[in-house]
């Protein structure tokens, strides 16, 4: 299968090309030229997660990987569970945070790392990425120890929590981290300048590993299948009500993957894209006007995005009729409601963090009793320990992954926002 550039349709590449390139010409996103159809979804759902994921993904990657190679990649990448936990009769959370960095980004980052390893064939690659928290940890852990791939992660010095910082700055080996004396936007600007520098780009084999990479989205399709499979097993295909997913959204990669799952034939009725105060998409769906405001900081900070970079893919799927126009609605939840919802969930016996709470609140607003609502748990509550503890007024424990790295030494170097300084460092 080929992937084409949504902006310049004549640019077509294979899966390997799309993974290595990331973005197409003129910043266009890659999109599969066709959507495979599975005629026996129930048989697929009966399979174990790894086997099923190989069947779902193989049509997309068969030009570049054998089924055996794909099986190896998926087995290594998805070595932790995605778990449905019931909240009430009609509601459940899909916990996606049982990977090494306790966030759903582990699924996409680990799959991408294994694919890139297979495709770089001994050629040197440098992953250069900016992070405001979760992405850095997922990317660092996914690529740690992979031969011929160096990783450089930029982050704003003093602007992320110590625990967040320790999750990706203490690994060493092929993972280098740079604390930039500036903001997250300054970090992103430095990454952009690096990619604009053709000589540097070629010398290092730069790749950004960010959330627009098609491999990350394909990986995420698999946990929607796993969620529906678990619901079928628990409730029976006949008894199960119509399934609605509520997705805490920032760059809308998670929603894009869900829409792919639906387009592939997975029985999902519809999606609710839940945002925090950064509400470009809910306003757009209401008014038809795309008018991003200044990004505002919230307690669900992984969703503090006002110009979501995956939206062109969502828009394309809706306009091209790959999914029904009315299968996406979007709701914005403010800070007060987010905290109230965390308290409400705690009363139901479930400790959640702000991102999942935003999604649960949106479900409570928007879903009917005749629907079965699943909201996505995108991060472990301990990753947001401070806000969870202050909201709920009770201490929460640290899981082993976080407790282990808390005692390690930070190995970062410091840099100014001057591109020349970063360039010298990258070439050293
Ligand atoms: C990245 C992230 C999101 C947003 O996901 P998108 O795919 O960018 O919409 C939500 N929650 C958490 C915890 C995240 O890290």
PDB file of N, CA, C and O and ligand atoms in Angstrom, residues 103-105 134 220 248-254 302-303 353 355 378-379 384, ligand 1:
ATOM      1  N   UNK A 103       2.156   6.147  29.962  1.00  0.00           N
ATOM      2  CA  UNK A 103       1.252   6.962  29.144  1.00  0.00           C
ATOM      3  C   UNK A 103       0.953   6.218  27.847  1.00  0.00           C
ATOM      4  O   UNK A 103       1.743   5.378  27.402  1.00  0.00           O
ATOM      5  N   UNK A 104      -0.184   6.530  27.227  1.00  0.00           N
ATOM      6  CA  UNK A 104      -0.573   5.797  26.013  1.00  0.00           C
ATOM      7  C   UNK A 104       0.427   5.995  24.887  1.00  0.00           C
ATOM      8  O   UNK A 104       0.490   5.186  23.960  1.00  0.00           O
ATOM      9  N   UNK A 105       1.245   7.051  24.978  1.00  0.00           N
ATOM     10  CA  UNK A 105       2.207   7.308  23.902  1.00  0.00           C
ATOM     11  C   UNK A 105       3.225   6.176  23.755  1.00  0.00           C
ATOM     12  O   UNK A 105       3.877   6.067  22.722  1.00  0.00           O
ATOM     13  N   UNK A 134       5.273  14.260  28.316  1.00  0.00           N
ATOM     14  CA  UNK A 134       5.071  12.837  28.046  1.00  0.00           C
ATOM     15  C   UNK A 134       5.783  12.289  26.812  1.00  0.00           C
ATOM     16  O   UNK A 134       6.276  11.171  26.816  1.00  0.00           O
ATOM     17  N   UNK A 220      -1.832   2.829  17.217  1.00  0.00           N
ATOM     18  CA  UNK A 220      -2.927   3.170  18.121  1.00  0.00           C
ATOM     19  C   UNK A 220      -4.274   2.575  17.694  1.00  0.00           C
ATOM     20  O   UNK A 220      -5.178   2.441  18.517  1.00  0.00           O
ATOM     21  N   UNK A 248      -9.655  12.088  25.284  1.00  0.00           N
ATOM     22  CA  UNK A 248      -9.040  13.357  25.693  1.00  0.00           C
ATOM     23  C   UNK A 248      -8.055  13.798  24.609  1.00  0.00           C
ATOM     24  O   UNK A 248      -7.084  13.097  24.337  1.00  0.00           O
ATOM     25  N   UNK A 249      -8.310  14.951  23.975  1.00  0.00           N
ATOM     26  CA  UNK A 249      -7.613  15.264  22.724  1.00  0.00           C
ATOM     27  C   UNK A 249      -6.737  16.505  22.803  1.00  0.00           C
ATOM     28  O   UNK A 249      -7.126  17.514  23.384  1.00  0.00           O
ATOM     29  N   UNK A 250      -5.562  16.391  22.195  1.00  0.00           N
ATOM     30  CA  UNK A 250      -4.618  17.502  22.103  1.00  0.00           C
ATOM     31  C   UNK A 250      -4.265  17.734  20.647  1.00  0.00           C
ATOM     32  O   UNK A 250      -4.741  18.661  20.005  1.00  0.00           O
ATOM     33  N   UNK A 251      -3.440  16.829  20.104  1.00  0.00           N
ATOM     34  CA  UNK A 251      -3.126  16.890  18.672  1.00  0.00           C
ATOM     35  C   UNK A 251      -4.051  16.011  17.833  1.00  0.00           C
ATOM     36  O   UNK A 251      -3.878  15.882  16.632  1.00  0.00           O
ATOM     37  N   UNK A 252      -4.994  15.339  18.445  1.00  0.00           N
ATOM     38  CA  UNK A 252      -6.026  14.541  17.782  1.00  0.00           C
ATOM     39  C   UNK A 252      -5.496  13.308  17.042  1.00  0.00           C
ATOM     40  O   UNK A 252      -6.143  12.790  16.140  1.00  0.00           O
ATOM     41  N   UNK A 253      -4.323  12.822  17.469  1.00  0.00           N
ATOM     42  CA  UNK A 253      -3.807  11.573  16.915  1.00  0.00           C
ATOM     43  C   UNK A 253      -4.646  10.394  17.393  1.00  0.00           C
ATOM     44  O   UNK A 253      -4.968   9.479  16.624  1.00  0.00           O
ATOM     45  N   UNK A 254      -5.012  10.431  18.667  1.00  0.00           N
ATOM     46  CA  UNK A 254      -5.801   9.352  19.233  1.00  0.00           C
ATOM     47  C   UNK A 254      -7.164   9.246  18.545  1.00  0.00           C
ATOM     48  O   UNK A 254      -7.640   8.141  18.247  1.00  0.00           O
ATOM     49  N   UNK A 302      -1.073  17.985  28.676  1.00  0.00           N
ATOM     50  CA  UNK A 302      -0.718  17.304  27.426  1.00  0.00           C
ATOM     51  C   UNK A 302      -1.724  17.641  26.323  1.00  0.00           C
ATOM     52  O   UNK A 302      -1.529  17.298  25.161  1.00  0.00           O
ATOM     53  N   UNK A 303      -2.810  18.305  26.696  1.00  0.00           N
ATOM     54  CA  UNK A 303      -3.818  18.702  25.695  1.00  0.00           C
ATOM     55  C   UNK A 303      -3.824  20.210  25.479  1.00  0.00           C
ATOM     56  O   UNK A 303      -4.762  20.745  24.907  1.00  0.00           O
ATOM     57  N   UNK A 353      -6.615  10.958  36.651  1.00  0.00           N
ATOM     58  CA  UNK A 353      -5.852  12.201  36.490  1.00  0.00           C
ATOM     59  C   UNK A 353      -6.659  13.133  35.579  1.00  0.00           C
ATOM     60  O   UNK A 353      -7.703  12.733  35.067  1.00  0.00           O
ATOM     61  N   UNK A 355      -6.587  14.341  32.475  1.00  0.00           N
ATOM     62  CA  UNK A 355      -6.932  14.075  31.068  1.00  0.00           C
ATOM     63  C   UNK A 355      -8.111  13.117  30.952  1.00  0.00           C
ATOM     64  O   UNK A 355      -9.058  13.345  30.202  1.00  0.00           O
ATOM     65  N   UNK A 378      -5.320   8.060  29.424  1.00  0.00           N
ATOM     66  CA  UNK A 378      -4.105   8.242  28.630  1.00  0.00           C
ATOM     67  C   UNK A 378      -2.832   8.305  29.469  1.00  0.00           C
ATOM     68  O   UNK A 378      -1.738   8.195  28.941  1.00  0.00           O
ATOM     69  N   UNK A 379      -2.973   8.533  30.780  1.00  0.00           N
ATOM     70  CA  UNK A 379      -1.779   8.589  31.633  1.00  0.00           C
ATOM     71  C   UNK A 379      -2.103   8.029  33.011  1.00  0.00           C
ATOM     72  O   UNK A 379      -3.247   8.079  33.468  1.00  0.00           O
ATOM     73  N   UNK A 384       0.670  12.671  37.386  1.00  0.00           N
ATOM     74  CA  UNK A 384       0.136  13.995  37.726  1.00  0.00           C
ATOM     75  C   UNK A 384      -0.140  14.054  39.226  1.00  0.00           C
ATOM     76  O   UNK A 384      -1.167  14.536  39.680  1.00  0.00           O
TER      77      UNK A 384
HETATM   78  C1  LIG B   1      -0.560  13.319  24.244  1.00  0.00           C
HETATM   79  C2  LIG B   1      -1.605  13.186  25.293  1.00  0.00           C
HETATM   80  C3  LIG B   1      -2.974  13.421  25.012  1.00  0.00           C
HETATM   81  C4  LIG B   1      -3.462  13.947  23.681  1.00  0.00           C
HETATM   82  O1  LIG B   1      -3.417  12.974  22.680  1.00  0.00           O
HETATM   83  P1  LIG B   1      -3.540  13.384  21.137  1.00  0.00           P
HETATM   84  O2  LIG B   1      -3.394  12.132  20.389  1.00  0.00           O
HETATM   85  O3  LIG B   1      -2.425  14.373  20.882  1.00  0.00           O
HETATM   86  O4  LIG B   1      -4.879  14.023  20.950  1.00  0.00           O
HETATM   87  C5  LIG B   1      -3.903  13.187  26.019  1.00  0.00           C
HETATM   88  N1  LIG B   1      -3.520  12.775  27.245  1.00  0.00           N
HETATM   89  C6  LIG B   1      -2.226  12.553  27.555  1.00  0.00           C
HETATM   90  C7  LIG B   1      -1.876  12.122  28.938  1.00  0.00           C
HETATM   91  C8  LIG B   1      -1.222  12.731  26.585  1.00  0.00           C
HETATM   92  O5  LIG B   1       0.065  12.519  26.918  1.00  0.00           O
END
